[in-house]
Short mmCIF file of C-alpha atoms and ligand atoms in Angstrom, two decimals:
data_model
loop_
_atom_site.label_atom_id
_atom_site.label_comp_id
_atom_site.label_asym_id
_atom_site.label_seq_id
_atom_site.Cartn_x
_atom_site.Cartn_y
_atom_site.Cartn_z
CA MET A 20 73.82 -15.86 228.71
CA LEU A 21 71.79 -17.58 225.99
CA GLU A 22 69.21 -20.33 226.36
CA ILE A 23 67.50 -21.95 223.41
CA VAL A 24 64.12 -23.66 223.39
CA ASP A 25 63.07 -25.54 220.26
CA VAL A 26 59.45 -25.49 219.17
CA ASP A 27 59.35 -28.71 217.16
CA LEU A 28 56.26 -28.26 215.03
CA PRO A 29 56.62 -30.38 211.89
CA GLY A 30 57.38 -28.15 208.91
CA ARG A 31 57.23 -25.01 211.05
CA ALA A 32 59.92 -25.63 213.67
CA TYR A 33 61.57 -22.57 215.18
CA GLN A 34 63.76 -21.52 218.06
CA VAL A 35 63.09 -19.28 221.00
CA ARG A 36 66.38 -17.64 221.95
CA ILE A 37 66.43 -16.22 225.47
CA GLY A 38 69.22 -14.09 226.87
CA THR A 39 70.76 -10.65 227.17
CA GLY A 40 72.09 -8.44 224.36
CA LEU A 41 69.79 -9.91 221.71
CA LEU A 42 68.63 -6.50 220.46
CA GLU A 43 72.23 -5.53 219.78
CA ARG A 44 72.87 -8.89 218.07
CA ALA A 45 69.55 -8.89 216.18
CA GLY A 46 71.22 -8.45 212.78
CA ALA A 47 73.36 -11.54 213.18
CA GLU A 48 70.44 -13.52 214.59
CA ILE A 49 68.02 -12.60 211.82
CA ALA A 50 70.36 -12.41 208.80
CA PRO A 51 70.17 -16.16 208.04
CA LEU A 52 66.40 -15.82 207.53
CA LEU A 53 66.56 -12.95 205.05
CA SER A 54 66.39 -13.13 201.27
CA ARG A 55 67.51 -9.49 201.06
CA PRO A 56 68.98 -7.13 203.70
CA LYS A 57 65.73 -5.35 204.61
CA VAL A 58 63.09 -5.76 207.33
CA ALA A 59 59.92 -3.99 208.46
CA ILE A 60 59.46 -3.43 212.20
CA ILE A 61 56.10 -2.98 213.91
CA THR A 62 56.29 -1.61 217.45
CA ASP A 63 54.47 0.66 219.89
CA GLU A 64 55.40 4.21 220.81
CA THR A 65 56.52 3.38 224.35
CA VAL A 66 58.78 0.52 223.30
CA ALA A 67 60.06 2.49 220.28
CA ALA A 68 61.23 5.35 222.51
CA LEU A 69 63.15 2.91 224.72
CA HIS A 70 64.46 0.18 222.44
CA LEU A 71 64.02 0.86 218.72
CA ASP A 72 67.39 2.59 218.31
CA ALA A 73 69.22 -0.40 219.80
CA LEU A 74 67.40 -2.75 217.42
CA ARG A 75 68.10 -0.54 214.42
CA ALA A 76 71.79 -0.40 215.37
CA GLY A 77 71.89 -4.18 215.80
CA LEU A 78 70.39 -4.66 212.34
CA ALA A 79 72.60 -1.97 210.73
CA ALA A 80 75.69 -3.73 212.10
CA GLU A 81 74.90 -6.52 209.61
CA GLY A 82 73.94 -4.08 206.83
CA ILE A 83 70.19 -4.69 207.27
CA ALA A 84 67.94 -1.70 206.48
CA ALA A 85 64.86 -1.29 208.66
CA ASP A 86 61.63 0.68 208.29
CA ALA A 87 59.55 1.00 211.45
CA LEU A 88 55.91 1.71 212.24
CA SER A 89 55.13 2.80 215.82
CA LEU A 90 51.53 2.45 216.95
CA PRO A 91 49.96 3.78 220.15
CA ALA A 92 50.70 1.57 223.16
CA GLY A 93 47.82 -0.34 224.73
CA GLU A 94 45.12 -2.92 224.14
CA ALA A 95 43.06 -0.55 221.93
CA THR A 96 45.70 -1.08 219.22
CA LYS A 97 44.57 -4.71 218.80
CA ALA A 98 41.68 -3.62 216.57
CA TRP A 99 40.57 -3.41 212.92
CA GLY A 100 41.73 0.22 212.45
CA PRO A 101 45.36 -0.31 213.49
CA LEU A 102 45.41 -3.67 211.66
CA GLN A 103 44.37 -1.98 208.43
CA HIS A 104 46.95 0.75 209.01
CA CYS A 105 49.61 -1.86 209.65
CA VAL A 106 48.85 -3.99 206.58
CA SER A 107 48.65 -1.00 204.29
CA TRP A 108 51.93 0.37 205.69
CA LEU A 109 53.60 -3.01 205.04
CA LEU A 110 52.33 -2.94 201.46
CA ASP A 111 53.62 0.63 201.05
CA GLN A 112 57.03 -0.58 202.23
CA HIS A 113 56.87 -3.18 199.44
CA VAL A 114 57.24 -6.08 201.86
CA GLU A 115 57.42 -9.18 199.70
CA ARG A 116 56.58 -12.85 200.33
CA GLY A 117 60.24 -13.63 201.09
CA ASP A 118 60.70 -10.77 203.58
CA ILE A 119 60.53 -10.73 207.37
CA VAL A 120 58.32 -8.58 209.59
CA ILE A 121 59.62 -7.96 213.11
CA ALA A 122 57.19 -7.54 216.01
CA LEU A 123 58.99 -5.51 218.70
CA GLY A 124 56.80 -5.06 221.75
CA GLY A 125 54.46 -6.68 224.23
CA GLY A 126 51.62 -9.07 223.54
CA VAL A 127 49.54 -6.40 221.84
CA ILE A 128 52.15 -5.75 219.15
CA GLY A 129 53.03 -9.45 218.83
CA ASP A 130 49.38 -10.43 218.28
CA LEU A 131 48.68 -7.55 215.88
CA ALA A 132 51.89 -7.74 213.82
CA GLY A 133 51.69 -11.53 213.72
CA PHE A 134 48.15 -11.35 212.36
CA ALA A 135 49.15 -8.67 209.83
CA ALA A 136 51.98 -10.98 208.69
CA ALA A 137 49.54 -13.90 208.49
CA ILE A 138 47.20 -12.11 206.09
CA LEU A 139 49.71 -10.02 204.11
CA ARG A 140 50.16 -11.61 200.68
CA ARG A 141 48.58 -14.79 202.17
CA GLY A 142 51.33 -15.02 204.75
CA VAL A 143 54.80 -13.62 205.21
CA ARG A 144 57.26 -14.77 207.85
CA PHE A 145 57.72 -12.83 211.06
CA VAL A 146 60.08 -12.68 214.01
CA GLN A 147 58.79 -12.06 217.51
CA MET A 148 60.95 -9.79 219.66
CA PRO A 149 58.85 -9.77 222.84
CA THR A 150 59.63 -6.93 225.25
CA SER A 151 57.19 -7.55 228.12
CA LEU A 152 57.50 -10.48 230.52
CA LEU A 153 54.03 -11.65 229.49
CA ALA A 154 55.02 -11.65 225.82
CA GLN A 155 58.31 -13.45 226.52
CA VAL A 156 56.76 -16.29 228.50
CA ASP A 157 53.49 -16.61 226.67
CA SER A 158 52.17 -14.63 223.73
CA SER A 159 55.28 -14.70 221.50
CA VAL A 160 55.35 -18.50 221.45
CA GLY A 161 52.75 -20.78 219.91
CA GLY A 162 51.46 -18.86 216.91
CA LYS A 163 48.18 -17.43 218.17
CA THR A 164 47.79 -14.03 216.50
CA GLY A 165 44.84 -11.70 216.23
CA ILE A 166 42.85 -8.68 217.29
CA ASN A 167 39.84 -7.95 219.50
CA ALA A 168 36.25 -7.50 218.30
CA SER A 169 33.58 -5.36 219.92
CA GLN A 170 31.97 -8.70 220.85
CA GLY A 171 35.02 -9.84 222.81
CA LYS A 172 38.76 -10.25 223.10
CA ASN A 173 40.86 -12.20 220.58
CA LEU A 174 37.85 -13.23 218.51
CA ILE A 175 39.48 -12.48 215.14
CA GLY A 176 42.76 -14.10 214.28
CA ALA A 177 44.86 -16.84 212.79
CA PHE A 178 47.40 -19.42 213.80
CA HIS A 179 50.65 -18.18 212.31
CA GLN A 180 53.88 -19.43 213.83
CA PRO A 181 56.86 -17.06 213.97
CA SER A 182 60.11 -18.06 212.26
CA LEU A 183 62.17 -17.07 215.29
CA VAL A 184 61.59 -15.60 218.74
CA LEU A 185 64.28 -13.40 220.29
CA ALA A 186 63.55 -12.74 223.97
CA ASP A 187 66.04 -10.15 225.20
CA ILE A 188 65.85 -10.32 228.99
CA GLY A 189 67.66 -6.98 229.30
CA VAL A 190 64.69 -5.02 227.96
CA LEU A 191 62.51 -6.17 230.87
CA GLY A 192 64.45 -3.65 232.98
CA THR A 193 62.43 -0.75 231.55
CA LEU A 194 59.01 -2.29 232.26
CA GLU A 195 56.79 -0.60 234.83
CA PRO A 196 56.88 -2.80 237.96
CA ARG A 197 53.12 -3.36 237.66
CA ASP A 198 53.49 -4.66 234.08
CA PHE A 199 56.37 -6.89 235.16
CA LEU A 200 54.30 -8.43 237.96
CA ALA A 201 51.31 -8.88 235.66
CA GLY A 202 53.57 -10.94 233.36
CA TYR A 203 54.74 -12.86 236.41
CA GLY A 204 51.13 -13.97 236.86
CA GLU A 205 51.57 -16.05 233.69
CA VAL A 206 54.89 -17.44 234.96
CA VAL A 207 53.24 -18.66 238.16
CA LYS A 208 50.49 -20.18 236.02
CA TYR A 209 53.01 -22.55 234.37
CA GLY A 210 54.20 -23.87 237.72
CA LEU A 211 50.65 -24.32 238.91
CA LEU A 212 49.40 -26.07 235.81
CA GLY A 213 52.20 -28.48 235.15
CA ASP A 214 55.33 -28.39 237.27
CA ALA A 215 55.35 -28.34 241.07
CA ALA A 216 59.17 -28.10 241.07
CA PHE A 217 58.94 -24.88 239.04
CA PHE A 218 56.40 -23.43 241.48
CA GLU A 219 58.69 -24.34 244.38
CA TRP A 220 61.61 -22.69 242.58
CA LEU A 221 59.50 -19.55 242.10
CA GLU A 222 58.59 -19.51 245.79
CA THR A 223 62.27 -19.15 246.62
CA GLN A 224 63.57 -17.23 243.56
CA GLY A 225 60.54 -15.03 242.82
CA PRO A 226 61.55 -12.07 244.99
CA SER A 227 65.12 -11.81 243.60
CA LEU A 228 63.78 -12.32 240.08
CA ALA A 229 61.38 -9.39 240.59
CA ALA A 230 64.23 -7.32 242.04
CA GLY A 231 66.17 -7.71 238.77
CA ASP A 232 68.33 -10.86 239.08
CA MET A 233 69.14 -11.52 235.40
CA ALA A 234 70.08 -15.17 235.76
CA ALA A 235 66.81 -15.87 237.59
CA ARG A 236 64.84 -13.99 234.92
CA VAL A 237 66.48 -15.98 232.12
CA GLU A 238 65.73 -19.22 233.96
CA ALA A 239 62.08 -18.31 234.65
CA VAL A 240 61.52 -17.38 230.99
CA ARG A 241 63.32 -20.50 229.76
CA TRP A 242 61.31 -22.78 232.04
CA SER A 243 58.00 -21.16 231.06
CA VAL A 244 58.77 -21.18 227.33
CA GLN A 245 59.89 -24.83 227.49
CA MET A 246 56.56 -25.75 229.08
CA LYS A 247 54.60 -23.77 226.52
CA ALA A 248 56.64 -25.24 223.64
CA ASP A 249 55.97 -28.77 224.90
CA ILE A 250 52.23 -28.16 225.13
CA VAL A 251 52.00 -26.39 221.76
CA THR A 252 53.95 -29.18 220.08
CA ARG A 253 51.46 -31.72 221.44
CA ASP A 254 48.39 -29.65 220.55
CA GLU A 255 48.99 -26.66 218.28
CA LYS A 256 45.35 -25.77 217.59
CA GLU A 257 43.92 -26.31 221.09
CA HIS A 258 41.91 -29.45 220.53
CA GLY A 259 43.04 -30.77 223.91
CA ASP A 260 46.01 -30.11 226.19
CA ARG A 261 46.69 -26.55 225.02
CA ALA A 262 43.60 -25.48 226.98
CA LEU A 263 45.62 -26.16 230.15
CA LEU A 264 47.35 -22.85 229.42
CA ASN A 265 44.02 -21.22 230.24
CA LEU A 266 44.36 -22.02 233.95
CA GLY A 267 42.96 -18.99 235.77
CA HIS A 268 41.60 -17.49 232.55
CA THR A 269 37.91 -18.36 232.86
CA PHE A 270 37.69 -16.42 236.14
CA GLY A 271 40.28 -13.92 234.90
CA HIS A 272 38.46 -13.04 231.67
CA ALA A 273 35.20 -12.49 233.55
CA LEU A 274 36.99 -10.11 235.93
CA GLU A 275 38.65 -8.32 232.99
CA ALA A 276 35.26 -7.95 231.29
CA ALA A 277 33.71 -6.73 234.56
CA THR A 278 36.38 -4.03 234.84
CA GLY A 279 35.94 -3.01 231.20
CA TYR A 280 39.45 -4.20 230.17
CA SER A 281 40.69 -1.06 231.91
CA ASP A 282 43.63 -0.13 234.06
CA ARG A 283 41.73 -1.44 237.07
CA LEU A 284 42.88 -4.94 236.21
CA LEU A 285 45.67 -5.99 233.82
CA HIS A 286 45.36 -9.33 232.00
CA GLY A 287 48.12 -11.01 234.01
CA GLU A 288 46.62 -9.71 237.26
CA GLY A 289 43.30 -11.28 236.29
CA VAL A 290 45.10 -14.55 235.54
CA ALA A 291 46.80 -14.54 238.96
CA ILE A 292 43.53 -13.93 240.83
CA GLY A 293 41.89 -16.49 238.52
CA CYS A 294 44.51 -19.12 239.41
CA ALA A 295 43.86 -18.55 243.11
CA LEU A 296 40.10 -18.94 242.47
CA ALA A 297 40.60 -22.08 240.37
CA PHE A 298 42.54 -23.64 243.24
CA GLU A 299 39.89 -22.54 245.73
CA LEU A 300 37.22 -24.19 243.56
CA SER A 301 39.33 -27.34 243.16
CA SER A 302 39.76 -27.57 246.90
CA ARG A 303 36.03 -27.10 247.60
CA LEU A 304 35.25 -29.84 245.10
CA GLY A 305 37.62 -32.10 247.04
CA LEU A 306 40.01 -32.35 244.10
CA CYS A 307 43.10 -30.91 245.75
CA ALA A 308 44.36 -30.43 249.30
CA GLN A 309 42.91 -27.60 251.34
CA GLU A 310 46.42 -26.16 251.82
CA ASP A 311 46.95 -25.71 248.06
CA PRO A 312 44.84 -22.55 247.55
CA SER A 313 46.45 -20.98 250.63
CA ARG A 314 49.90 -21.75 249.24
CA VAL A 315 49.04 -20.19 245.88
CA ARG A 316 47.70 -17.06 247.55
CA ALA A 317 50.67 -16.85 249.92
CA HIS A 318 53.09 -16.76 246.99
CA LEU A 319 51.12 -14.12 245.08
CA LYS A 320 50.93 -11.99 248.23
CA ALA A 321 54.65 -12.43 248.92
CA MET A 322 55.29 -11.07 245.42
CA GLY A 323 53.11 -8.03 246.11
CA MET A 324 50.58 -9.10 243.51
CA LYS A 325 46.84 -8.77 243.37
CA THR A 326 45.64 -12.03 244.87
CA ASP A 327 41.95 -11.72 245.70
CA ILE A 328 38.90 -10.20 244.07
CA ALA A 329 38.96 -7.74 246.99
CA ASP A 330 42.26 -6.35 245.59
CA ILE A 331 40.47 -5.02 242.50
CA PRO A 332 39.55 -1.34 242.98
CA GLY A 333 35.98 -0.16 242.36
CA ASP A 334 32.64 -1.91 242.09
CA LEU A 335 32.11 -5.35 240.59
CA PRO A 336 28.99 -7.26 239.54
CA ASP A 337 27.60 -9.82 241.99
CA ALA A 338 28.34 -13.56 241.74
CA GLU A 339 25.49 -14.06 239.25
CA GLY A 340 26.82 -11.24 237.06
CA LEU A 341 30.34 -12.68 237.06
CA LEU A 342 28.98 -16.15 236.29
CA HIS A 343 27.15 -14.66 233.32
CA LEU A 344 30.41 -13.08 232.09
CA MET A 345 32.15 -16.44 232.45
CA GLY A 346 29.51 -17.86 230.10
CA GLN A 347 30.72 -15.44 227.38
CA ASP A 348 34.15 -17.03 227.48
CA LYS A 349 35.75 -18.45 224.30
CA LYS A 350 36.09 -21.75 226.10
CA VAL A 351 32.36 -22.34 226.08
CA VAL A 352 31.74 -25.42 223.92
CA GLN A 353 28.14 -26.16 222.98
CA GLY A 354 26.97 -24.02 225.87
CA THR A 355 29.06 -25.83 228.48
CA LEU A 356 31.76 -23.96 230.31
CA ARG A 357 35.10 -25.73 230.49
CA PHE A 358 37.23 -25.20 233.55
CA ILE A 359 40.87 -25.84 234.22
CA LEU A 360 40.99 -27.28 237.73
CA ALA A 361 43.79 -28.95 239.67
CA ARG A 362 44.43 -32.12 241.63
CA GLY A 363 47.34 -30.33 243.27
CA ILE A 364 50.04 -27.80 242.50
CA GLY A 365 51.47 -28.77 239.10
CA THR A 366 48.63 -31.09 238.09
CA ALA A 367 45.90 -29.19 236.27
CA PHE A 368 43.27 -30.84 234.09
CA ILE A 369 40.40 -29.80 231.85
CA THR A 370 36.81 -30.49 232.83
CA SER A 371 33.26 -29.51 231.92
CA ASP A 372 31.89 -31.23 234.95
CA VAL A 373 31.66 -28.37 237.45
CA PRO A 374 28.44 -27.70 239.37
CA GLY A 375 27.36 -24.08 238.82
CA GLU A 376 26.47 -23.84 242.52
CA ALA A 377 30.10 -24.50 243.53
CA VAL A 378 31.37 -21.76 241.20
CA ARG A 379 28.70 -19.39 242.49
CA GLY A 380 29.77 -20.16 246.07
CA VAL A 381 33.43 -19.44 245.39
CA LEU A 382 32.54 -16.14 243.70
CA ARG A 383 30.10 -15.14 246.42
CA ASP A 384 32.66 -15.71 249.17
CA ALA A 385 35.44 -14.04 247.18
CA LEU A 386 33.24 -10.99 246.61
CA ALA A 387 32.49 -10.89 250.32
CA GLY A 388 36.26 -10.89 250.91
CA ARG A 389 36.35 -14.35 252.42
CA GLY A 390 38.95 -15.90 250.13
P1 LIG B 8 51.15 -4.78 226.04
O1 LIG B 8 51.69 -5.20 224.75
O2 LIG B 8 50.07 -3.75 226.04
O3 LIG B 8 52.34 -4.27 226.95
C1 LIG B 8 52.06 -3.74 228.24
C2 LIG B 8 52.65 -2.33 228.36
O4 LIG B 8 54.05 -2.45 228.52
C3 LIG B 8 52.44 -1.45 227.12
O5 LIG B 8 52.17 -0.15 227.56
C4 LIG B 8 53.80 -1.49 226.42
O6 LIG B 8 54.07 -0.32 225.69
C5 LIG B 8 54.72 -1.61 227.59
N1 LIG B 8 56.01 -2.26 227.32
C6 LIG B 8 56.23 -3.41 226.65
N2 LIG B 8 57.52 -3.72 226.72
C7 LIG B 8 58.12 -2.75 227.45
C8 LIG B 8 59.46 -2.53 227.90
N3 LIG B 8 60.44 -3.40 227.63
N4 LIG B 8 59.71 -1.41 228.62
C9 LIG B 8 58.71 -0.55 228.94
N5 LIG B 8 57.45 -0.71 228.58
C10 LIG B 8 57.17 -1.81 227.84
O7 LIG B 8 50.58 -5.98 226.87
P2 LIG B 8 51.20 -7.41 227.30
O8 LIG B 8 50.86 -7.54 228.73
O9 LIG B 8 52.60 -7.55 226.86
O10 LIG B 8 50.31 -8.42 226.44
C11 LIG B 8 48.91 -8.48 226.60
C12 LIG B 8 48.31 -8.94 225.31
O11 LIG B 8 48.81 -10.24 224.99
C13 LIG B 8 46.80 -9.07 225.36
O12 LIG B 8 46.25 -8.48 224.22
C14 LIG B 8 46.56 -10.58 225.34
O13 LIG B 8 45.34 -10.93 224.70
C15 LIG B 8 47.74 -11.04 224.54
N6 LIG B 8 48.09 -12.44 224.76
C16 LIG B 8 48.27 -13.24 223.68
C17 LIG B 8 48.64 -14.56 223.83
C18 LIG B 8 48.88 -15.42 222.62
O14 LIG B 8 49.07 -16.63 222.77
N7 LIG B 8 48.92 -14.85 221.44
C19 LIG B 8 48.83 -15.09 225.11
C20 LIG B 8 48.66 -14.25 226.20
C21 LIG B 8 48.29 -12.93 226.03
#
């Protein structure tokens, strides 16, 4: 089972290869990119314990030597300290301009290792081997790399496209169910923002996909990556259309900030709740049908996902507090908040023209548990 999506960026085109057994075949997949039979792998401790041996064996089968650095798992690793550690380790391994760095892990490792590769010797090539569903459908494709600052998430970084993405669907089997479903939040996002047929497909296939159906998982990743590749090819640096990928993120980021980026709410969970809120807002503004937000929430609920603000454990700020956090979002341009709203399922658009009172109303009712 192998699907290939081309990311056709002029001068920086690459393939996303999606299927099973890619870890074991990594040597053969990567060998054509190498100037010498040696790679450096950056991973996290959780993923290393589960999958590093298989990758090493796959590389060794083609005579490729591999050094590996395992960093602590979790968002705290996307920071200056681990970045410095990573870059200095790569220099100690004598990684040269012509070499390849492999990022083996979820979005945290992909963003960190990609950024390290971007700044090492003014840029070395890297291969993304995403191991979480979120990383396979989103963060490994499109070239956004970086770390967090104390002032906010993802505020330091660079656009640096990978040379190849190998998404081994088999490794998703070891993900904690909660992490899998959080990644699924991003999958649903693609259907909602740009493809009603994909959302419909997810409504029927979602449960078997979550239960482990490999063919359905490959198809969901392929569909998502194809949509991301199309958008990134049109707008690599987010001057326009790429912002559509932020559907659910303006609400989601505020909720993540309100919960201190803690275990109370994972990124993908915030995105899922945020998508439901964006549809609720769109419906109240008369942009989409009243049934649309209910349909979005019904699917999230059917998947056993967090759907409403009320599903977040613990206390939250009031509507005003959340609105303030939304104002800290990266998508604020000259003080105006940009929203991704929808005219229906599969037809999202970008707008700055949203009355604050409508947003406040949606938040107030959501906080009161009224949808
Ligand atoms: P993550 O990398 O922290 O992975 C989540 C958890 O799953 C970690 O504990 C990790 O060790 C574990 N894990 C990963 N693969 C596993 C596997 N196969 N088996 C068992 N455990 C596994 O987080 P994530 O959800 O993958 O990514 C979130 C990050 O991605 C955030 O930092 C976010 O900002 C970033 N992101 C970046 C982009 C982009 O375009 N660059 C897009 C979306 C999100």
